[in-house]
Short mmCIF file of C-alpha atoms and ligand atoms in Angstrom, two decimals:
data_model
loop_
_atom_site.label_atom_id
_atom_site.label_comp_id
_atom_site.label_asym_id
_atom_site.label_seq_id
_atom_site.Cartn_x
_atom_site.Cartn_y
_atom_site.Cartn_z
CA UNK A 195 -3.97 13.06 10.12
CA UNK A 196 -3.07 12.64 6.37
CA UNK A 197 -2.16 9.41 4.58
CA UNK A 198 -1.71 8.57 1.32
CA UNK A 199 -2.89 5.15 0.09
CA UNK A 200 -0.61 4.16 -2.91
CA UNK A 201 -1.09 1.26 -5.81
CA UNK A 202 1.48 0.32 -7.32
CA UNK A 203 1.45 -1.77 -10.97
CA UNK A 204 -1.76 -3.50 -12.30
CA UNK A 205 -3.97 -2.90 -9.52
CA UNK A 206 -5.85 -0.13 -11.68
CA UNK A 207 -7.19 -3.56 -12.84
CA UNK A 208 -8.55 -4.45 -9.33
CA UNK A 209 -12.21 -5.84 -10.31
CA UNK A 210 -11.00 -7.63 -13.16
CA UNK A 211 -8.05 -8.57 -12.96
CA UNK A 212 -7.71 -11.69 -11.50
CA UNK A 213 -10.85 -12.14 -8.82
CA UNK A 214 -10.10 -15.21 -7.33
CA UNK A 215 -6.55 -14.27 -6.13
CA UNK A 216 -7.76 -9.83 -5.71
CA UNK A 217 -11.40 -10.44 -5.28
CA UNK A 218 -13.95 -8.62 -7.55
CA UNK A 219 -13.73 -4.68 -5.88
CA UNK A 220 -12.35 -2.04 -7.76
CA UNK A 221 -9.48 0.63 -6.38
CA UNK A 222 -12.81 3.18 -6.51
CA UNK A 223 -14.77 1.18 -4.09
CA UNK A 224 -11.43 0.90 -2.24
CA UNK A 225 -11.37 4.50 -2.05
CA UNK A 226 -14.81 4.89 -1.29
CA UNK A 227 -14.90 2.50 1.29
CA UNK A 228 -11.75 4.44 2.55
CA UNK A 229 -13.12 7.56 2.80
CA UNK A 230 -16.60 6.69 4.57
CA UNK A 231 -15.12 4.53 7.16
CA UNK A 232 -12.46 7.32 8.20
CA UNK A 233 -14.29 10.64 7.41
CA UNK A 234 -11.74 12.22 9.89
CA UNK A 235 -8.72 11.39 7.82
CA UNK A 236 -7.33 13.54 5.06
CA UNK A 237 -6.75 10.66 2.48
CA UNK A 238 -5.05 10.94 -0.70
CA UNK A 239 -5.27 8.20 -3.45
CA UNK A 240 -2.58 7.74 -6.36
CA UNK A 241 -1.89 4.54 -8.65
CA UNK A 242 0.67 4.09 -10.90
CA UNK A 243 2.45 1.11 -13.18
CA UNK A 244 5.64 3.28 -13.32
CA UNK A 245 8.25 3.06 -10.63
CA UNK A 246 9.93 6.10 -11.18
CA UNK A 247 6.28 7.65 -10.66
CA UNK A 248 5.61 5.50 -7.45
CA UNK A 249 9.12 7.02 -6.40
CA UNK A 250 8.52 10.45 -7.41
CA UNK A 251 5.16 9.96 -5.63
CA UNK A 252 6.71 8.63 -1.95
CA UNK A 253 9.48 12.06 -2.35
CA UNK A 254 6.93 14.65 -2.66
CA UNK A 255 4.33 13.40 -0.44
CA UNK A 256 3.42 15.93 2.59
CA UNK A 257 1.81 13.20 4.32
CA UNK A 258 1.50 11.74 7.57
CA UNK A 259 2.00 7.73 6.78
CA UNK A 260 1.69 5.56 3.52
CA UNK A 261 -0.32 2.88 3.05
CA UNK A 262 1.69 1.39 0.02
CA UNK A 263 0.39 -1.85 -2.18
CA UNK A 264 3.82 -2.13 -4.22
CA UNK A 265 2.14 -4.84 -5.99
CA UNK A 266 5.16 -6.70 -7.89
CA UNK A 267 7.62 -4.32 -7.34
CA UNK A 268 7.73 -5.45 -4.04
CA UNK A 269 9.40 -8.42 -5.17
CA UNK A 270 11.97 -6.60 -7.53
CA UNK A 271 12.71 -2.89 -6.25
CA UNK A 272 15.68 -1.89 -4.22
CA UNK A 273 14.75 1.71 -5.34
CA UNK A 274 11.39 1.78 -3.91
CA UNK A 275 13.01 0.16 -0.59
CA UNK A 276 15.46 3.42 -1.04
CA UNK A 277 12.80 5.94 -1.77
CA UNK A 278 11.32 4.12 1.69
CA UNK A 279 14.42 4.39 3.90
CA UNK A 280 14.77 7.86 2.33
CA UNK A 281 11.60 9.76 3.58
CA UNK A 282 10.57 10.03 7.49
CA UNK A 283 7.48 8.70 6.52
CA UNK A 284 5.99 5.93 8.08
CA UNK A 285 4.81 3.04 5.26
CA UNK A 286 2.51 0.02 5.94
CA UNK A 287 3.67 -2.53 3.60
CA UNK A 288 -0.40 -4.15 2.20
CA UNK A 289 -0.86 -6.77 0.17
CA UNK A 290 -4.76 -7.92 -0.85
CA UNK A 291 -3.24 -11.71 -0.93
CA UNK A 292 -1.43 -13.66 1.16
CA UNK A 293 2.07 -13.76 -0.48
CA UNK A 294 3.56 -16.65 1.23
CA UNK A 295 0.88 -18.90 0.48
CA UNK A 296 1.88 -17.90 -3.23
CA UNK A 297 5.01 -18.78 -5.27
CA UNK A 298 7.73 -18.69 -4.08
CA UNK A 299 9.38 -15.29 -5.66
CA UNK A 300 6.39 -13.36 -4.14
CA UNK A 301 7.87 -14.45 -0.39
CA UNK A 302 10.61 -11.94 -0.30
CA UNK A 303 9.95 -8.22 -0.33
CA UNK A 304 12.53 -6.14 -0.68
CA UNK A 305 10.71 -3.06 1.54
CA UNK A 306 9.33 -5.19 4.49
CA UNK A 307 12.22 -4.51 6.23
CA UNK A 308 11.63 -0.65 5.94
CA UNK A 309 7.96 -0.33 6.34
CA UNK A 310 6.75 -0.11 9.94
CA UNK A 311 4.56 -3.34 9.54
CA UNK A 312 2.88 -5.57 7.29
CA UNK A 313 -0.74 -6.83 6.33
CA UNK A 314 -0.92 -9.59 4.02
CA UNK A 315 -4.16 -11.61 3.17
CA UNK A 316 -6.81 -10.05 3.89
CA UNK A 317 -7.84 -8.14 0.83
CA UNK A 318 -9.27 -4.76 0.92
CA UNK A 319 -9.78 -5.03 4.80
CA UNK A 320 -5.53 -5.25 4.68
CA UNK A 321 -6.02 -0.98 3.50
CA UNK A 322 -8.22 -0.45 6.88
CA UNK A 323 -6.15 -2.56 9.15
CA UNK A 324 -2.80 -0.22 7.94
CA UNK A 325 -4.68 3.03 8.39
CA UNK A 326 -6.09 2.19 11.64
CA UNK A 327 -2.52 1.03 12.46
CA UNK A 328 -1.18 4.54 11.38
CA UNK A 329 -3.85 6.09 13.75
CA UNK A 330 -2.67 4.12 16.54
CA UNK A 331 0.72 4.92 16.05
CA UNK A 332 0.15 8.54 15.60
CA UNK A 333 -1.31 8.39 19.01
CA UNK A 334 1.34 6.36 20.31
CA UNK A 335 3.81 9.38 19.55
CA UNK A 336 1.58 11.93 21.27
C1 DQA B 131 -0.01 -8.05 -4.49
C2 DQA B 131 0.89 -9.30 -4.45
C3 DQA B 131 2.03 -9.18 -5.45
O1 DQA B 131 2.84 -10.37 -5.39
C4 DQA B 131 1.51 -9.03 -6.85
O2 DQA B 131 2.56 -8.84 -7.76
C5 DQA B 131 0.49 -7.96 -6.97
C6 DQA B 131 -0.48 -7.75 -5.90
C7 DQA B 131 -1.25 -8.21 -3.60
O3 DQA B 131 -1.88 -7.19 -3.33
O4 DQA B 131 -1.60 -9.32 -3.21
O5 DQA B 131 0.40 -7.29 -8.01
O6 DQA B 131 0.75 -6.97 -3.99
#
């Protein structure tokens, strides 16, 4: 199977940025943890703060399933919901906090409702949880 893990804005920062809300791991050790702990998976890794990127991204993407941290376009981006809805793709929806115990504009996403599920919480595990949930799922349509 082949899944793309995608960042969305500011989480090229992951290690700095913030560490009590995103922890102190960077989006390398997220890809090396990634790639050791599912060695049988074809992963892909992108990161971008442009939506039009993230967009262009999801469109071209020969991939299985997504594992997508839209960071704060979550919040904002009917497009990236459209981009979403638009490819027959399945997306987990991660976040590395837990959004509802946040303020109160990080409680609605606008691509929840087209993602195939949602992990919210748990930091990096959230990544591993959505690509063993793509597994599953995969084998589910065997
Ligand atoms: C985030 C949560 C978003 O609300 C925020 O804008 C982020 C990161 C998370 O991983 O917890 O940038 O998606």
């Amino acid at each position: 199977m082949r899944i793309a893990v995608v960042n969305g804005p500011n989480l090229n920062l992951l290690g700095t940025r913030e560490p009590n809300t995103y922890g102190s791991a960077t989006l390398a050790d997220l890809e090396q943890g990634l790639r050791s702990r599912f060695p049988a998976v074809e992963l892909a890794f992108f990161q971008s703060n442009h939506e039009g990127e993230l967009l262009d991204y999801l469109h071209r993407t020969g991939y299985d399933g997504i594992v997508l941290n839209a960071a704060a376009y979550t919040h904002t981006s009917i497009a990236l919901r459209d981009a979403i809805a638009a490819i027959k793709v399945p997306v987990v929806e991660v976040h590395l906090s837990n959004v509802h115990a946040r303020e109160e504009f990080r409680h609605h996403s606008m691509i929840s409702a087209v993602c195939v599920g949602v992990i919210s919480g748990f930091g990096m595990i959230g990544y591993e949880l959505a690509v063993r949930a793509l597994l599953e799922k995969e084998e589910e349509m065997k």
